[in-house]
Each structure stands twice: as C-alpha cells, then as structure tokens.
Short mmCIF file of C-alpha atoms in Angstrom, two decimals:
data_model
loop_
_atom_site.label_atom_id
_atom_site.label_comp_id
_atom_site.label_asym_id
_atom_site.label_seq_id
_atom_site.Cartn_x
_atom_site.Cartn_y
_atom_site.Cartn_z
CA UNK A 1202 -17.22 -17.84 2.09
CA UNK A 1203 -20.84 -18.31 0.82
CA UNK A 1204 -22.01 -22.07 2.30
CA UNK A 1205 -19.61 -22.25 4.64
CA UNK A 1206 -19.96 -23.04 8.49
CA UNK A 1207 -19.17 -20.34 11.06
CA UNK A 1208 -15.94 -22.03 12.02
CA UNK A 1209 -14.84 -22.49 8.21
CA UNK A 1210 -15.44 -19.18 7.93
CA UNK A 1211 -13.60 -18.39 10.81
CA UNK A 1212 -10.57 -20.51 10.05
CA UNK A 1213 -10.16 -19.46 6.49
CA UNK A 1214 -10.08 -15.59 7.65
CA UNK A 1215 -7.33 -16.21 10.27
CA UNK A 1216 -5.12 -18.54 7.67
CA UNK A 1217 -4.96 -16.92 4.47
CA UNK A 1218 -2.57 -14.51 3.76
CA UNK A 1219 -1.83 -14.91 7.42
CA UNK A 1220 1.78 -14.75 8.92
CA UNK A 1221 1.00 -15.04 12.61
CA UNK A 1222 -1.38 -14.88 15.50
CA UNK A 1223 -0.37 -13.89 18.67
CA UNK A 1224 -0.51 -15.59 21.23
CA UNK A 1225 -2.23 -18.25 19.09
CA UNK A 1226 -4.87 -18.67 16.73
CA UNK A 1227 -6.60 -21.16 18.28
CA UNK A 1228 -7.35 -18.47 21.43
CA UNK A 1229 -8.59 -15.98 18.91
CA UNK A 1230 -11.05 -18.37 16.88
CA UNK A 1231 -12.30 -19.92 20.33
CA UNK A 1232 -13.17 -16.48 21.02
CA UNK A 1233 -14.37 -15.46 17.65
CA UNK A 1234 -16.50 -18.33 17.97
CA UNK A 1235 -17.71 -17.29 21.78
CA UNK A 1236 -18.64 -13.53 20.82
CA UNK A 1237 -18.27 -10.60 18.13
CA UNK A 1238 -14.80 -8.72 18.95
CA UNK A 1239 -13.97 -5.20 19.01
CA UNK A 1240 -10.42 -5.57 16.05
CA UNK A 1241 -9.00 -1.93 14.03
CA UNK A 1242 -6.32 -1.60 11.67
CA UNK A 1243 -4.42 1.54 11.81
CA UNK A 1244 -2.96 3.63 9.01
CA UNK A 1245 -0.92 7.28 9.18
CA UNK A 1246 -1.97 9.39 6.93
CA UNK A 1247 1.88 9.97 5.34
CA UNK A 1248 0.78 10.31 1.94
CA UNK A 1249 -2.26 11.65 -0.60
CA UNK A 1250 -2.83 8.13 -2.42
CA UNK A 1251 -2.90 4.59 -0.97
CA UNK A 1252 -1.51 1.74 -2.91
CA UNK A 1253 -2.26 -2.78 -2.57
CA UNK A 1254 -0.22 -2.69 0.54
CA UNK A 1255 -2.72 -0.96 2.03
CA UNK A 1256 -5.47 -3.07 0.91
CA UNK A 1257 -4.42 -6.12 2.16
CA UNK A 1258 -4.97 -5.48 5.81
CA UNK A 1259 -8.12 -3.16 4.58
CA UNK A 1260 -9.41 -6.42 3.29
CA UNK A 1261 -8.63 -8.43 6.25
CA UNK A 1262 -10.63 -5.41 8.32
CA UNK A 1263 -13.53 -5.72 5.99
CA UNK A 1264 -13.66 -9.74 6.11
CA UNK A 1265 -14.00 -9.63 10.18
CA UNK A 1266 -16.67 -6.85 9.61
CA UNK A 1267 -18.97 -9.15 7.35
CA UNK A 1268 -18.72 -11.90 10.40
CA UNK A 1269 -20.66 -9.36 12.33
CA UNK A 1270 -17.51 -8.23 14.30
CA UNK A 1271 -16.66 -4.43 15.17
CA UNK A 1272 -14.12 -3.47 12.86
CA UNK A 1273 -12.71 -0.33 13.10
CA UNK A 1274 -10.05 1.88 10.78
CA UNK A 1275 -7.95 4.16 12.81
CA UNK A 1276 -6.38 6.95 10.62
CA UNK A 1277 -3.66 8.47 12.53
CA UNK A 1278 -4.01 11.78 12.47
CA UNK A 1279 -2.23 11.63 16.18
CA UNK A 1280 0.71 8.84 15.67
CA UNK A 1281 1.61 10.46 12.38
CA UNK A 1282 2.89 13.66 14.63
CA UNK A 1283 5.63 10.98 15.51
CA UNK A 1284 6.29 9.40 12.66
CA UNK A 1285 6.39 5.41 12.31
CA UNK A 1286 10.24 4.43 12.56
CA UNK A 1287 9.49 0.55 11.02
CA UNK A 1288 11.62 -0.21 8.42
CA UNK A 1289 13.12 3.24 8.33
CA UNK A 1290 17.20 3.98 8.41
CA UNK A 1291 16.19 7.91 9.00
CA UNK A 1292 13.73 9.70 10.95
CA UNK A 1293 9.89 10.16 8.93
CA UNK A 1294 10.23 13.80 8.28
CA UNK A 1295 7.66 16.44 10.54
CA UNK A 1296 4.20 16.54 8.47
CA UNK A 1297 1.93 19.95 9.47
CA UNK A 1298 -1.46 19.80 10.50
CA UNK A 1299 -2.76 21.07 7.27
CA UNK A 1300 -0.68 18.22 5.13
CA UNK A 1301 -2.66 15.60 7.44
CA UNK A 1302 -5.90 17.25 6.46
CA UNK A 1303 -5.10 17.22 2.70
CA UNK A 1304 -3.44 13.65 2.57
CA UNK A 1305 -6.64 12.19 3.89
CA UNK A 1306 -9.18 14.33 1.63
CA UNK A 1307 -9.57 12.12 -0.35
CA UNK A 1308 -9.05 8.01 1.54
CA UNK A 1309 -12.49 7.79 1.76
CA UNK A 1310 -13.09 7.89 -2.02
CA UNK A 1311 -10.27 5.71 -3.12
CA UNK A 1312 -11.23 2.76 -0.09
CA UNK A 1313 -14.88 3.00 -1.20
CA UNK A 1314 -14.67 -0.32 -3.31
CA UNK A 1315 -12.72 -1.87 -0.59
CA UNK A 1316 -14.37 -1.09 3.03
CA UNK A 1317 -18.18 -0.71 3.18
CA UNK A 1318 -18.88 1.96 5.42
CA UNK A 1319 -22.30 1.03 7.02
CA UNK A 1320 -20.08 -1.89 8.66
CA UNK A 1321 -16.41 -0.56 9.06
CA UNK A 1322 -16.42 2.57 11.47
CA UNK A 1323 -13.50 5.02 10.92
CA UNK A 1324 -11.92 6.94 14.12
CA UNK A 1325 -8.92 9.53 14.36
CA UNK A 1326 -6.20 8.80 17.34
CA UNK A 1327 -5.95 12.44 17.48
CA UNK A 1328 -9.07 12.73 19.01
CA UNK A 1329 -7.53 10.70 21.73
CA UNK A 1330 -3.65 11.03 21.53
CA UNK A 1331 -3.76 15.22 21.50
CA UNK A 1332 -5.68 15.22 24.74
CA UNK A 1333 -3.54 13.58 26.83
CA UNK A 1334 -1.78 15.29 29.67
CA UNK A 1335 1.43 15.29 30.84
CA UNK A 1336 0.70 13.02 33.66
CA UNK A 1337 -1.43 10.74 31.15
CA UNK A 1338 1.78 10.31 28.89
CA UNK A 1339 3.77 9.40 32.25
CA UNK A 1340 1.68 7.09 32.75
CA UNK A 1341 1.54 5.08 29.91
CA UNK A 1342 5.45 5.25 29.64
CA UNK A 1343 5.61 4.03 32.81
CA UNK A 1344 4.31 0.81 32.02
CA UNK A 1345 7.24 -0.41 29.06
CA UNK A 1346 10.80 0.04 29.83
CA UNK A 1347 13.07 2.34 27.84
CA UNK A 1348 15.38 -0.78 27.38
CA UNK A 1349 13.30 -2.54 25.25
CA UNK A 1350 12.12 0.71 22.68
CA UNK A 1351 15.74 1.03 21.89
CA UNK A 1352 16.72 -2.41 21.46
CA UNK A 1353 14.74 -2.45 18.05
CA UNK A 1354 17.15 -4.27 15.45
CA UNK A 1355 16.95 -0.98 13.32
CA UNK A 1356 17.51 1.65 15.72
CA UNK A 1357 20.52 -0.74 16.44
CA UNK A 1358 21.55 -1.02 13.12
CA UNK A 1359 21.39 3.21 12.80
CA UNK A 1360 23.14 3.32 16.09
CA UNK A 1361 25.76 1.44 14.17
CA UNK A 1362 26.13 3.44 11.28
CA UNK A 1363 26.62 6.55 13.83
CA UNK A 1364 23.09 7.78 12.86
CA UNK A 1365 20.82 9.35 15.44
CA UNK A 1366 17.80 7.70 16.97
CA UNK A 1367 15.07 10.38 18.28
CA UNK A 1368 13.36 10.18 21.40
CA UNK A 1369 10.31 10.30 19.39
CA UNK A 1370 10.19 7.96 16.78
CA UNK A 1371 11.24 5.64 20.45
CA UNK A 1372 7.96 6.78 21.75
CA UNK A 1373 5.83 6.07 18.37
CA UNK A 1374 5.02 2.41 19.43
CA UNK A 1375 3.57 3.80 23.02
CA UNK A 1376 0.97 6.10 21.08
CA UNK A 1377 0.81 3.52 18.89
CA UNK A 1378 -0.52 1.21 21.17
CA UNK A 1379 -2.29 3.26 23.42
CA UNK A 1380 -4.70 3.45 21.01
CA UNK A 1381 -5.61 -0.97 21.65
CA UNK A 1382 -6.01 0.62 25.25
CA UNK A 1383 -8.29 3.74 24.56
CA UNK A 1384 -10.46 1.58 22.25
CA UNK A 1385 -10.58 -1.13 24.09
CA UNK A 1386 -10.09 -3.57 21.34
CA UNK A 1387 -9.51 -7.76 21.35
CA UNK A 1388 -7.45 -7.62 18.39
CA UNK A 1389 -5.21 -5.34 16.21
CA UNK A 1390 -4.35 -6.51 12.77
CA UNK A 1391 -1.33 -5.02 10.44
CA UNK A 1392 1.27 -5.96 8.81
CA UNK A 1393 4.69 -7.84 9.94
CA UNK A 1394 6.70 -4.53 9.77
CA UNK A 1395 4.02 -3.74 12.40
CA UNK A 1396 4.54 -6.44 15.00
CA UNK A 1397 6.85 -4.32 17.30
CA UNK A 1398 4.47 -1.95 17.45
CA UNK A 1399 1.55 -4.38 18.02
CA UNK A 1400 2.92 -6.23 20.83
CA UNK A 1401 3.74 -2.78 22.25
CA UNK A 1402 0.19 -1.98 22.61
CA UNK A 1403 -0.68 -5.17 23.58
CA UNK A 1404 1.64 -5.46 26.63
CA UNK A 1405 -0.37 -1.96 27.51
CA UNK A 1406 -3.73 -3.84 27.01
CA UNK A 1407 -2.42 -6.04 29.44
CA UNK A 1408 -1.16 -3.81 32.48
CA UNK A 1409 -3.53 -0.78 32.04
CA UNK A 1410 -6.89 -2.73 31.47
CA UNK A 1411 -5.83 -5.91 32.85
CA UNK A 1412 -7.05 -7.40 29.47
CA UNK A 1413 -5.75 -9.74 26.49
CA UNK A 1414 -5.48 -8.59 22.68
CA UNK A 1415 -4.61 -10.71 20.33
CA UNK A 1416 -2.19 -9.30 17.50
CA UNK A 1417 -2.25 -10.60 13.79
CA UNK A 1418 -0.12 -10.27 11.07
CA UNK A 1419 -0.65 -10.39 7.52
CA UNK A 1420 1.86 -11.01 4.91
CA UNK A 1421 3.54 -7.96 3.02
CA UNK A 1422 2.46 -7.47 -0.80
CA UNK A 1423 5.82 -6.91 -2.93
CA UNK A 1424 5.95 -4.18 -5.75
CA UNK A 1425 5.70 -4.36 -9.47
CA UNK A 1426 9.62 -4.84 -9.01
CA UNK A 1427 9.53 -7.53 -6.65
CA UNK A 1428 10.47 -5.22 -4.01
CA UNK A 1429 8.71 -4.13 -0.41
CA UNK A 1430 6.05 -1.95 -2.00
CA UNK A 1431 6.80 1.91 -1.18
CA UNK A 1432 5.98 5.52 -2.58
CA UNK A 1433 9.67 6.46 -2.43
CA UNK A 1434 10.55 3.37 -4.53
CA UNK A 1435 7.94 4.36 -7.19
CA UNK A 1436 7.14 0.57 -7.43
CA UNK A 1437 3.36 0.78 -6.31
CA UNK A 1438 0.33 -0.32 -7.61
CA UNK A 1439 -2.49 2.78 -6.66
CA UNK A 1440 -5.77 2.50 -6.12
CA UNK A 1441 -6.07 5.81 -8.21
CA UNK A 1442 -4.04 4.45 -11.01
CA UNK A 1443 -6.85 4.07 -13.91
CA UNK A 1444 -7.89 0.85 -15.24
CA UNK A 1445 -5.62 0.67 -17.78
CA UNK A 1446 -2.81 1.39 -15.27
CA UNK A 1447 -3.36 -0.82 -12.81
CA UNK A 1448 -4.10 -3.80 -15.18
CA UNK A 1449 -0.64 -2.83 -16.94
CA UNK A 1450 1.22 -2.92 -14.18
CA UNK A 1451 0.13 -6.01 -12.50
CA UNK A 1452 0.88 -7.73 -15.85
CA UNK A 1453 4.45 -6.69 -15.35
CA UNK A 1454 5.26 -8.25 -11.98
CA UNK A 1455 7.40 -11.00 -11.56
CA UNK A 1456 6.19 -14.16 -12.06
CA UNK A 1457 7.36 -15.08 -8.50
CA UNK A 1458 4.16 -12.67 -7.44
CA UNK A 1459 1.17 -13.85 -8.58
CA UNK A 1460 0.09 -16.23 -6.06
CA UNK A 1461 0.69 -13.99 -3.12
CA UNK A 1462 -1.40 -11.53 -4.99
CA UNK A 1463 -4.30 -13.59 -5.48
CA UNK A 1464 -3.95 -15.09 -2.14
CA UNK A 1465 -3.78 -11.10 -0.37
CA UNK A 1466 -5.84 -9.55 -2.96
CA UNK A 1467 -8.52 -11.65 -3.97
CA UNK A 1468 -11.21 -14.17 -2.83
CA UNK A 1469 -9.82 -16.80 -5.82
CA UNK A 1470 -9.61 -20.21 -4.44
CA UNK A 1471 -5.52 -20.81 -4.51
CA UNK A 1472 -6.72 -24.50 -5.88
CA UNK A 1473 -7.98 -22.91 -8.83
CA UNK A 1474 -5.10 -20.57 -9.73
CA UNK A 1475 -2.94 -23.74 -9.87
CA UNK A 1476 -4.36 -24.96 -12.64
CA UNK A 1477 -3.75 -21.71 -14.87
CA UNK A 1478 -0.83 -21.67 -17.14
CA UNK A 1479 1.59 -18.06 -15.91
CA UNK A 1480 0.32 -16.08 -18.64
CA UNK A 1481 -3.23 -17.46 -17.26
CA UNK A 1482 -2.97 -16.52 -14.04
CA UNK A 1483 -1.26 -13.53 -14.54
CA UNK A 1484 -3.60 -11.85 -16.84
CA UNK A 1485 -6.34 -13.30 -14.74
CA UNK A 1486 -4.50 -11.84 -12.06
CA UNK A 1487 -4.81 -8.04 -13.73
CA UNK A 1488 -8.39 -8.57 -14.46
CA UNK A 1489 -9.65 -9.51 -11.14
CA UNK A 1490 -7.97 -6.79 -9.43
CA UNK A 1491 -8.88 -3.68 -12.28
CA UNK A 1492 -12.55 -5.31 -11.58
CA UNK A 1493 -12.44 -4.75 -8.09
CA UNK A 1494 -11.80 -1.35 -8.27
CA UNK A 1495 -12.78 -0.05 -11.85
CA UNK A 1496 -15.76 -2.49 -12.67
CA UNK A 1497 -16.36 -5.52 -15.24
CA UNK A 1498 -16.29 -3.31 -18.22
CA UNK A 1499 -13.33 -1.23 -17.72
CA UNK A 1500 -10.99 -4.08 -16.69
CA UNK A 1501 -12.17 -6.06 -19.99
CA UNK A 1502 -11.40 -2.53 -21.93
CA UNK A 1503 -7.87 -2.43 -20.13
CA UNK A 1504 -6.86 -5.95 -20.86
CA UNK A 1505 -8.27 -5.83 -24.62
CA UNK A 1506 -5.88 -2.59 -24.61
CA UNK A 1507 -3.19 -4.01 -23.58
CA UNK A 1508 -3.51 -7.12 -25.65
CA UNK A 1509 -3.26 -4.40 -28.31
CA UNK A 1510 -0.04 -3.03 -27.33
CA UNK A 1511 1.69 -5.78 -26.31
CA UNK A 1512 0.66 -9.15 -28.14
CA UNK A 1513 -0.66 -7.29 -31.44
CA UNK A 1514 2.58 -4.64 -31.22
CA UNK A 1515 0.19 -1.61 -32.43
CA UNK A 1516 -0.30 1.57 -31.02
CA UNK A 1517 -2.88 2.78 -28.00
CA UNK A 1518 -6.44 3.26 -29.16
CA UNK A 1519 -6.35 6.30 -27.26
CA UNK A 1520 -2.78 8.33 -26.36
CA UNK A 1521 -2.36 12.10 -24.43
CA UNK A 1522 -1.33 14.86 -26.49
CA UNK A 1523 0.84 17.12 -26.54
CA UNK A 1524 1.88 20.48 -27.91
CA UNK A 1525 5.45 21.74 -29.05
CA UNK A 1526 6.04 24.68 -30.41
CA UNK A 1527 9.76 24.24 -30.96
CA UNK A 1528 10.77 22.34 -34.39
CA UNK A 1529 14.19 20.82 -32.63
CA UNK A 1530 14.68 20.30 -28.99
CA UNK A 1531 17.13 17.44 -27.40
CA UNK A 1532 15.34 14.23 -26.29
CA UNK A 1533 15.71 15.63 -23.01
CA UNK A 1534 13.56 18.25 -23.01
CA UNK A 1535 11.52 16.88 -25.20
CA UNK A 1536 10.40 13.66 -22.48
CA UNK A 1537 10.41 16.64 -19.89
CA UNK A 1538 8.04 18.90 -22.17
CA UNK A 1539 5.91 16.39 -22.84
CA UNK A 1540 5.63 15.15 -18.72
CA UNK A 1541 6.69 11.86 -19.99
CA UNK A 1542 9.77 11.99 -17.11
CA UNK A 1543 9.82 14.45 -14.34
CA UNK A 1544 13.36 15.17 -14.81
CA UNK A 1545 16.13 15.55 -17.32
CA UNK A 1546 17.96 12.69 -14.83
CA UNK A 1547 15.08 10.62 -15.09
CA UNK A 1548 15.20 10.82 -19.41
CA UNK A 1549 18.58 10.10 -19.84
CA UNK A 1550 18.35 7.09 -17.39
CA UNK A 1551 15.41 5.65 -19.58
CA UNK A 1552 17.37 6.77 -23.11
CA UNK A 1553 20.30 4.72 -21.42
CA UNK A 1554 18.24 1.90 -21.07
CA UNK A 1555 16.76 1.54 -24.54
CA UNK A 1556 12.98 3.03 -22.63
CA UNK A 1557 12.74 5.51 -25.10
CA UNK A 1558 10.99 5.06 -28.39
CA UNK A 1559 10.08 7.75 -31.22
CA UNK A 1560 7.88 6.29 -33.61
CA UNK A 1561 8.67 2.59 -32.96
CA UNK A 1562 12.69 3.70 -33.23
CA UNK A 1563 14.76 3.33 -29.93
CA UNK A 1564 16.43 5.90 -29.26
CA UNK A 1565 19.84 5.44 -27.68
CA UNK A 1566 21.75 8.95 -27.37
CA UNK A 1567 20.64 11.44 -24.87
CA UNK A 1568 22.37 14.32 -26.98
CA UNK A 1569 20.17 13.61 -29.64
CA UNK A 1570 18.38 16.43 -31.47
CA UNK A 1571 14.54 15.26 -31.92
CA UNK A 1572 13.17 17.37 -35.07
CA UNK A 1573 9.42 17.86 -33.93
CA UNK A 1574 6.67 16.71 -36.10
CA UNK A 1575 3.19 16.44 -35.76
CA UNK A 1576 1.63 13.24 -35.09
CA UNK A 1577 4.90 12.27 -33.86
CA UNK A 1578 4.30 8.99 -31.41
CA UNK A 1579 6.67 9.16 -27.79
CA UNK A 1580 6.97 6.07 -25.59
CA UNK A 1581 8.96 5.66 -22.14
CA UNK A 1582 8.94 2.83 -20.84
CA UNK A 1583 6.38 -0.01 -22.00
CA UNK A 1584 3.02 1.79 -21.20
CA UNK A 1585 3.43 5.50 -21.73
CA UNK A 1586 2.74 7.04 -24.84
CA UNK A 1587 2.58 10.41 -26.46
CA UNK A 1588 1.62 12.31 -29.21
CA UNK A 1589 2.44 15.52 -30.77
CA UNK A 1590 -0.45 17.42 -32.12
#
C-alpha cells in the first residue's frame, strides 16, 4: 500500500478479498476516514494448530492495525464453552478448561509472522463472558428474540433430519456478540460462515449501547481439495506444516484456487498474477506463502526440493527413517510401523488407490507380504517418504 493516499488505502483494505460490508462500505470508509476505529476478530480456541483459514481474517486484522486503527484478537476462551454451531449438522463437542489452556499454548508462536504484536492487542472473552450474572445473561437475552436463534437454515435443516438442536449452541451467537458490546467496538470482521453471528452482536451494539458496528465479511479460503478448509477433513494447509510441507501442498491445489489464494493470502497485485502462465502462478503461489512464514531461504530450498521430486522424478534429498526389526510384515503394518498412515483403514485405502510405492513399484494388494530390507524407500501419497535403516 506503500505510495498510496489514505483513501486508496482505505478502499483497497475494505475490497479485496471482501464479500460484504454491513450496512455499507461507504459508512465504514467515511468513518475510517473521520477517525481510528476500535475493529477485533474473534477465534475459539477448538484446536492446537491454526491453518490459512485462519489467516485470512488475521491478515485483514493486521492491515486495519498498520492504518493506525485499534485492532484487537479475541481468543475465546469464554464462547468456546458453547461451542460455535456455524456450519455444523451436530453439536461442537464439550472442551475442559485445561484443553483451552493447551490448544492456545502455543497461537502466539505460530501467528508471530502474521500479527505484530506491538500493534494487534489480544483479549480473552472469558475474562468477560464467565463473570456475568444471572441477571446480566437475562439481560442480554432479552434484547433478541428466541424466534430468530432458531430459525437458522441449519438448525432447520437438523430439525429436519430429527436431530436435536441445544439450547446452547442457540445461545452461542448472544455471547458471541456480547463481546462487540463489552468492547465497545465499530467493527467486527470474520468470515461469511460468521455473519449470523455478527449481525447478532451487532443488533446488541445497537439496543444496549445505542451504537452502530459495522460487520465485514471476508471470503472463505478452500482446502488443498477444493473443499471448505477444516481439521476434520484433513484438507488444511498449517501454519506449523514445515516449509517443505506447506510449499507441497499449495502446489497441489486445484487450479481453480490460485487466485483466491493470492488475492486472501498475499499482497500480489491480482494484475500481475494474470500474466503468469498456471504452473507460474502456482509455484509462485507456494513460494510467496512458504516465504511468509518460513523465510526467503527455506521456501527457495522447498521449491528446489520439490522440483526434485516431481519434475526431475528422483528421490528426497533428505527422507525420515525408520527401523524394522521384522524381515516380512504385510503392507499394512508396515505403513502403520513406519507412521506413514495412522491406521490399517487408512493403508489399505491409499494401497487401493495406487498411493503406495516401494522403491518406485506401486503397490496394489493390501495382503501383500513386504520382505524388509534396508535402505528400502516407502512413499504414500505424493510427498511422504520413508526409509528403512
């Protein structure tokens, strides 16, 4: 944004990778424009690693922040108690107190290369959400009808089904946006699956504080199968994935992906991605993002590595090993022993699929006997490799 006027600056942050601004982006950027706003992002803390989904809206917090505005990460360490119903056909299962504290160990470390600190403040909406009293939690409940909390389109489509909609994961979008009330905020930003929610806490805004927030929306990032990106799915890109990871696994989305990633990942002007052939943009693509979070030198490491692999057909430079004792084991417990699956289901789905390579041979029969040799070269899938000592 370097060069730029204030309201270039101002317009480009609210357009790209945008989906909407509510009630309109011309309110926000005439306020943007009239003082430095009070904005957070909030994130439960369901899980031990964060993934690019994540980032986008982490990016779009840290963009406001280097305007000068007050940008704020809520982890929620209160609204996770709940569980967030969006996009789910079952209830979040109940996470303990001590899982909270040992999922979020470690976010600061992994968002380091994303959010700078000195300008993006980080609160917990437990320090607010577990002090409120009964009468508090009347209160706020008092303000959105019950109507509306249950007409979401998928507790509908559960109620359909004969599934079971709990009272709580009705009430997640009141603590939810209780927190645009107790921190006063002009803005909220998140993702679509997050508008409900949003304009939840923004009708609160309006008839506890008599106040406007605006609500933006970013677009969702898909997953390295084209998919909504999700943990359960296994389809995520992690920021704790190593260089070589990540840069592997962005090569192998779908086509389809790689402007929305440069648009919701990167600072790449879309004008200049254009004019990149796929296999360009793509591997472009892999090394901007393994930069961002691994540095210049790894991501050039990762893509000559996988230039190796995959255009020159030879092995890894570097592989894990591992040991076998056993001279003959099925391929089954072999890819188990050697933690290239997790499961025996998992290996024969992968030997079913042609995945499954002993030294450069497919292998195609999951009742195979695999006489153990040293030196002996395992790969499932396209990127992960073994060898036997």
């Amino acid at each position: 944004m370097k060069g730029k006027t204030q309201k270039q600056k101002i317009d480009e942050l609210l357009n790209r990778g945008v989906e909407q601004v509510l009630p309109s982006r011309e309110g926000l950027a005439g306020l943007m424009g009239r003082k430095k706003i009070r904005l957070y992002l909030g994130i439960d803390p369901t899980a031990k690693k964060l993934h690019l989904g994540h980032v986008v809206n982490l990016r779009k917090l840290q963009k406001f922040a280097e305007l000068g505005h007050q940008a704020i990460l809520v982890i929620g360490t209160g609204t996770v108690l709940a569980g967030d119903p969006s996009l789910r056909e079952a209830a979040r299962p109940r996470i303990s107190e001590k899982e909270i504290k040992e999922n979020i160990k470690d976010w600061k470390n992994q968002l380091k290369e994303v959010l700078d600190f000195s300008k993006v403040r980080i609160r917990y909406n437990g320090d607010w959400l577990l002090k409120l009293r009964y009468q508090d939690i009347i209160g706020i409940a008092s303000h959105i009808s019950a109507g509306k909390l249950f007409q979401r389109e998928m507790f509908q489509r559960r109620l359909k089904k004969g599934d079971t909609v709990w009272t709580h994961e009705a009430l997640y979008p009141l603590f939810q946006g209780y927190d645009t009330v107790a921190l006063g905020v002009d803005l909220e930003i998140g993702g679509t699956d997050q508008i409900f929610n949003m304009l939840i806490g923004r009708e609160l805004m309006q008839k506890m504080k008599r106040k406007e927030k605006f609500v933006l929306t970013t677009r969702m990032i898909l997953g390295t199968d084209g998919k909504p990106m999700s943990k359960t799915k296994g389809n995520c890109v992690w920021l704790t994935d190593s260089a070589q990871e990540m840069y592997g696994k962005i090569m192998s989305i779908p086509d389809r992906l790689i402007l929305s990633y440069f648009e919701l990942l990167t600072d790449v002007p879309i004008k200049e991605i254009k004019n990149l052939s796929f296999r360009q943009s793509k591997a472009k693509l892999a090394r901007e993002i393994t930069c961002i979070f691994h540095g210049k030198k790894a991501a050039d490491l990762a893509e000559k590595e996988f230039n190796r692999v995959f255009k020159e057909k030879k092995l890894p430079s570097k592989m894990p090993e591992a040991k076998v004792k056993e001279r003959l084991l099925n391929i089954l417990d072999l890819l188990v022993k050697t933690k290239l699956t997790s499961s025996k289901a998992e290996a024969k789905r992968l030997v079913e699929q042609g995945g499954i390579g002993i030294d450069g041979e497919i292998q195609k029969d999951w009742r195979k006997k695999i006489e153990i040799k040293k030196g002996m070269v395992i790969r499932a899938g396209r990127r992960r490799f073994v060898k036997i000592q």
